[in-house]
Structures are given as C-alpha cells and as structure tokens.
C-alpha cells in the first residue's frame, strides 16, 4: 500500500489544489491528512477535503487543534472518512485516529487533556483485535524528534506515546509541530511527522510488512 501523508494546510487552498494534482499523477492507494486543514473555518476545511478527494480513492483525516471541533463529527462518505476516536479497516489494516491536541498555552479551538486523549484511543480500539494498526494523530507522541517545538521543548502527547508503547502499531502519522518534520521510531514503531503541507511538504509511505517512508515536497 502506498499512502500519501499530508498535514497542516491551515486553509491554503492553493496548496490543497497542488496536492490534489500530485495525487492525480501518482495515484497512491490512500491519502491521509493528519489535521489542521483550516484555521477555525469548517467550510474551508470541507473544501480542502473535497479538493483532495477529487483525485484520491479515499481520504482519511483527523481534525487538528486549529480546526473547528465540529469537523470531528464529519458525516463520512465513501470517499472521505474522519478517523477521530474511531478505528476504520482498510485493506487488512485498521486505521485509528486522534484529532486535536493536548492542552497548550495558546487555547486553540480543539484541545483536551491527556486523560481524554487516552480514553478516545482506548474506546476507538476496544472492539478491534487487529495487530495491523496505523495510528493517525495530529499531535505527535511525547519525547521524540517530532514533538520538539522551537527545537527545545517536547510538547507531544503522553497518551499517544503510551498507546504506541502498548499497542505497537505498524506506523504512526502525525503533524502539528511544523519545524519538527522528520522520521523517528519508538521501539520498532516508525513515526513520521509529515511537515506542513502549506509549505509543500508531505510523506510518501510504502507499507507492507514494514514501512518505507520518504519525505517529499510538492
């Protein structure tokens, strides 16, 4: 399976159009968007999702901390699926999602505590016995290269980190901390912060028994 991972469009519709054109040319199996589609603007977020779905077979997404929380109650269609607090099977792999972020000093629209994040992940997977999990979280796990804000402070989620330690997914896709784009691992679990799409960043991920991750620009 070839997954194109995007995050952090922040309402930049021109970047979404360029991403959609890229998808139409390369035809990945799945497009995953790890949050922050549009700052507080649910209609613009919907527009970006619809733009991406023009060329993709399916688009899986979670809202980010800057998105309107109402995006978490998106009514799924055949082409566009919200993963927040859900587990959704796709081609023998179960995708689990967590949108928003843990509490920050900035009081952004979609934030919650670590306990709530942990409950959302637990409830999403309580009926899933699949060993082939992919976690899509806007907020990166705590204490990796991928949650370093300003290169100095680890601001990721302890609940996301704990979920990875306990469930050992095949792959974790995240965003949120723009300057921390990159690839890291927790044990044998690969984690990728795909970087801000509004600056032309994305990841191409080839997922079979293992994940091969390429950070790219469009």
Tab-separated table of C-alpha atoms in Angstrom:
chain	number	residue	atom	x	y	z
A	1	UNK	CA	0.000	0.000	0.000
A	2	UNK	CA	1.245	3.473	-0.901
A	3	UNK	CA	-0.020	6.212	1.451
A	4	UNK	CA	0.438	9.925	0.865
A	5	UNK	CA	0.503	11.710	4.214
A	6	UNK	CA	-0.313	15.421	4.490
A	7	UNK	CA	-0.946	17.748	7.436
A	8	UNK	CA	-1.220	21.413	8.321
A	9	UNK	CA	-2.741	23.015	5.237
A	10	UNK	CA	-4.053	25.799	7.507
A	11	UNK	CA	-6.590	26.895	4.931
A	12	UNK	CA	-4.185	27.207	1.997
A	13	UNK	CA	-6.454	26.096	-0.821
A	14	UNK	CA	-3.757	26.574	-3.464
A	15	UNK	CA	-1.554	24.055	-1.639
A	16	UNK	CA	-4.526	21.688	-1.481
A	17	UNK	CA	-5.017	22.016	-5.245
A	18	UNK	CA	-1.346	21.275	-5.868
A	19	UNK	CA	-1.532	18.288	-3.531
A	20	UNK	CA	-4.632	17.051	-5.348
A	21	UNK	CA	-2.832	17.367	-8.692
A	22	UNK	CA	0.088	15.363	-7.284
A	23	UNK	CA	-2.314	12.641	-6.133
A	24	UNK	CA	-3.915	12.524	-9.586
A	25	UNK	CA	-0.494	11.962	-11.163
A	26	UNK	CA	0.908	9.393	-8.725
A	27	UNK	CA	-2.294	7.589	-7.663
A	28	UNK	CA	-1.469	6.443	-4.119
A	29	UNK	CA	-3.664	3.794	-2.522
A	30	UNK	CA	-4.801	6.184	0.204
A	31	UNK	CA	-4.474	9.840	1.248
A	32	UNK	CA	-4.154	10.557	4.975
A	33	UNK	CA	-4.450	14.080	6.413
A	34	UNK	CA	-3.173	14.499	9.978
A	35	UNK	CA	-5.073	17.640	10.913
A	36	UNK	CA	-5.118	21.437	10.743
A	37	UNK	CA	-6.983	21.679	7.470
A	38	UNK	CA	-8.245	25.238	8.016
A	39	UNK	CA	-7.967	27.620	10.937
A	40	UNK	CA	-11.371	27.635	12.688
A	41	UNK	CA	-13.157	27.555	9.305
A	42	UNK	CA	-15.171	24.370	8.895
A	43	UNK	CA	-16.410	25.230	5.416
A	44	UNK	CA	-12.883	25.818	4.138
A	45	UNK	CA	-11.780	22.548	5.760
A	46	UNK	CA	-14.577	20.750	3.900
A	47	UNK	CA	-13.494	22.437	0.679
A	48	UNK	CA	-9.912	21.219	1.143
A	49	UNK	CA	-11.077	17.663	1.864
A	50	UNK	CA	-13.289	17.696	-1.221
A	51	UNK	CA	-10.404	19.032	-3.306
A	52	UNK	CA	-8.125	16.207	-2.145
A	53	UNK	CA	-10.832	13.600	-2.733
A	54	UNK	CA	-11.194	14.559	-6.398
A	55	UNK	CA	-8.131	12.512	-7.258
A	56	UNK	CA	-7.850	10.061	-4.348
A	57	UNK	CA	-9.565	6.722	-3.993
A	58	UNK	CA	-10.153	7.530	-0.313
A	59	UNK	CA	-9.149	10.303	2.101
A	60	UNK	CA	-8.795	9.508	5.811
A	61	UNK	CA	-8.360	12.517	8.115
A	62	UNK	CA	-8.334	13.786	11.671
A	63	UNK	CA	-9.008	17.410	12.606
A	64	UNK	CA	-6.181	19.422	14.148
A	65	UNK	CA	-6.113	21.719	17.148
A	66	UNK	CA	-6.687	24.740	14.894
A	67	UNK	CA	-9.725	23.178	13.199
A	68	UNK	CA	-13.307	23.798	14.234
A	69	UNK	CA	-14.150	20.934	16.656
A	70	UNK	CA	-17.296	20.330	14.607
A	71	UNK	CA	-15.068	18.741	11.986
A	72	UNK	CA	-14.709	15.751	14.334
A	73	UNK	CA	-18.385	14.911	13.705
A	74	UNK	CA	-17.945	14.831	9.914
A	75	UNK	CA	-20.532	12.584	8.292
A	76	UNK	CA	-18.407	10.008	6.489
A	77	UNK	CA	-18.848	9.367	2.787
A	78	UNK	CA	-17.466	6.607	0.623
A	79	UNK	CA	-14.519	8.843	-0.290
A	80	UNK	CA	-13.870	10.926	2.859
A	81	UNK	CA	-13.658	9.391	6.347
A	82	UNK	CA	-12.972	11.088	9.690
A	83	UNK	CA	-10.828	8.868	11.924
A	84	UNK	CA	-11.097	10.863	15.152
A	85	UNK	CA	-11.735	8.464	18.057
A	86	UNK	CA	-12.524	5.673	15.596
A	87	UNK	CA	-10.936	2.563	14.139
A	88	UNK	CA	-11.600	2.057	10.427
A	89	UNK	CA	-10.457	-1.003	8.444
A	90	UNK	CA	-8.899	-0.562	5.027
A	91	UNK	CA	-7.165	-3.303	3.022
A	92	UNK	CA	-6.468	-5.587	6.031
A	93	UNK	CA	-5.124	-2.649	8.085
A	94	UNK	CA	-7.062	-0.812	10.809
A	95	UNK	CA	-6.564	2.955	10.895
A	96	UNK	CA	-7.040	4.599	14.294
A	97	UNK	CA	-7.349	8.358	14.685
A	98	UNK	CA	-6.899	11.087	17.260
A	99	UNK	CA	-7.540	14.679	16.262
A	100	UNK	CA	-6.871	17.920	18.117
A	101	UNK	CA	-4.011	18.247	20.573
A	102	UNK	CA	-3.300	18.119	24.260
A	103	UNK	CA	-3.685	21.343	26.241
A	104	UNK	CA	-1.394	24.159	25.103
A	105	UNK	CA	-0.802	27.732	26.317
A	106	UNK	CA	-2.472	29.044	23.169
A	107	UNK	CA	-6.095	27.997	23.864
A	108	UNK	CA	-6.667	26.758	20.330
A	109	UNK	CA	-10.130	25.525	19.287
A	110	UNK	CA	-9.694	21.755	19.674
A	111	UNK	CA	-7.652	20.821	22.760
A	112	UNK	CA	-8.155	18.334	25.588
A	113	UNK	CA	-6.282	16.716	28.448
A	114	UNK	CA	-4.136	13.609	28.330
A	115	UNK	CA	-6.810	11.556	30.100
A	116	UNK	CA	-9.380	12.398	27.421
A	117	UNK	CA	-6.877	11.593	24.667
A	118	UNK	CA	-6.177	8.218	26.269
A	119	UNK	CA	-9.891	7.445	26.589
A	120	UNK	CA	-10.529	8.325	22.948
A	121	UNK	CA	-7.801	5.962	21.780
A	122	UNK	CA	-8.913	3.182	24.127
A	123	UNK	CA	-12.556	3.461	23.089
A	124	UNK	CA	-11.627	3.534	19.416
A	125	UNK	CA	-9.768	0.241	19.660
A	126	UNK	CA	-11.717	-1.612	22.350
A	127	UNK	CA	-13.532	-3.779	19.790
A	128	UNK	CA	-10.549	-4.182	17.457
A	129	UNK	CA	-8.233	-7.150	17.880
A	130	UNK	CA	-6.254	-6.283	14.756
A	131	UNK	CA	-2.499	-6.439	15.068
A	132	UNK	CA	-2.144	-4.352	11.899
A	133	UNK	CA	-2.799	-0.856	13.217
A	134	UNK	CA	-1.851	2.517	11.792
A	135	UNK	CA	-2.277	5.475	14.134
A	136	UNK	CA	-3.084	8.882	12.644
A	137	UNK	CA	-2.674	11.569	15.303
A	138	UNK	CA	-2.439	15.304	14.776
A	139	UNK	CA	-0.346	15.592	17.932
A	140	UNK	CA	2.975	13.688	17.897
A	141	UNK	CA	3.970	11.365	20.720
A	142	UNK	CA	5.902	12.844	23.625
A	143	UNK	CA	9.711	12.846	23.707
A	144	UNK	CA	10.732	12.193	20.115
A	145	UNK	CA	12.415	14.322	17.465
A	146	UNK	CA	8.953	15.024	16.121
A	147	UNK	CA	7.455	16.991	19.019
A	148	UNK	CA	10.272	19.485	19.587
A	149	UNK	CA	8.784	22.979	19.481
A	150	UNK	CA	11.450	25.526	18.647
A	151	UNK	CA	13.964	22.725	18.827
A	152	UNK	CA	13.937	22.869	22.636
A	153	UNK	CA	10.615	21.771	24.217
A	154	UNK	CA	8.891	18.392	23.879
A	155	UNK	CA	5.200	19.235	23.527
A	156	UNK	CA	3.783	15.936	22.283
A	157	UNK	CA	1.165	13.739	23.896
A	158	UNK	CA	1.924	11.264	26.673
A	159	UNK	CA	-1.308	9.394	25.861
A	160	UNK	CA	-0.243	8.942	22.237
A	161	UNK	CA	3.161	7.725	23.391
A	162	UNK	CA	1.545	5.266	25.812
A	163	UNK	CA	-0.768	3.938	23.087
A	164	UNK	CA	2.243	3.301	20.852
A	165	UNK	CA	4.111	1.532	23.653
A	166	UNK	CA	1.125	-0.681	24.435
A	167	UNK	CA	-0.404	-1.421	21.027
A	168	UNK	CA	2.743	-1.245	18.864
A	169	UNK	CA	1.130	-0.081	15.605
A	170	UNK	CA	2.794	-0.677	12.251
A	171	UNK	CA	3.100	3.057	11.663
A	172	UNK	CA	2.245	6.443	13.199
A	173	UNK	CA	1.470	9.501	11.049
A	174	UNK	CA	1.364	12.928	12.721
A	175	UNK	CA	1.907	16.657	12.135
A	176	UNK	CA	1.276	19.718	14.359
A	177	UNK	CA	4.880	20.793	15.086
A	178	UNK	CA	5.874	22.305	11.751
A	179	UNK	CA	9.577	22.660	12.467
A	180	UNK	CA	9.851	19.030	13.625
A	181	UNK	CA	9.140	17.343	10.288
A	182	UNK	CA	11.004	14.053	10.139
A	183	UNK	CA	11.060	10.356	10.910
A	184	UNK	CA	11.730	8.744	14.284
A	185	UNK	CA	10.872	5.482	15.999
A	186	UNK	CA	9.547	4.284	19.325
A	187	UNK	CA	10.958	0.814	19.770
A	188	UNK	CA	10.359	-0.772	16.389
A	189	UNK	CA	7.420	1.522	15.541
A	190	UNK	CA	8.169	4.091	12.817
A	191	UNK	CA	6.714	7.566	13.406
A	192	UNK	CA	6.589	10.305	10.772
A	193	UNK	CA	5.775	13.995	11.179
A	194	UNK	CA	4.886	14.756	7.569
A	195	UNK	CA	5.527	18.502	7.845
A	196	UNK	CA	3.279	21.426	6.866
A	197	UNK	CA	1.526	20.979	3.523
A	198	UNK	CA	1.068	24.731	3.218
A	199	UNK	CA	4.841	24.844	2.669
A	200	UNK	CA	4.736	21.977	0.163
A	201	UNK	CA	5.704	19.109	2.478
A	202	UNK	CA	4.300	15.588	2.520
A	203	UNK	CA	5.349	11.966	3.018
A	204	UNK	CA	5.112	9.033	0.647
A	205	UNK	CA	4.837	5.833	2.676
A	206	UNK	CA	5.119	2.333	1.279
A	207	UNK	CA	3.514	-0.003	3.801
A	208	UNK	CA	3.781	-3.775	3.571
A	209	UNK	CA	5.266	-5.819	6.409
A	210	UNK	CA	7.414	-2.765	7.158
A	211	UNK	CA	7.084	0.943	6.396
A	212	UNK	CA	9.365	2.742	3.960
A	213	UNK	CA	8.969	6.478	4.431
A	214	UNK	CA	10.094	9.192	2.013
A	215	UNK	CA	9.758	12.863	2.969
A	216	UNK	CA	8.994	14.826	-0.164
A	217	UNK	CA	7.938	18.233	-1.458
A	218	UNK	CA	5.292	19.193	-3.997
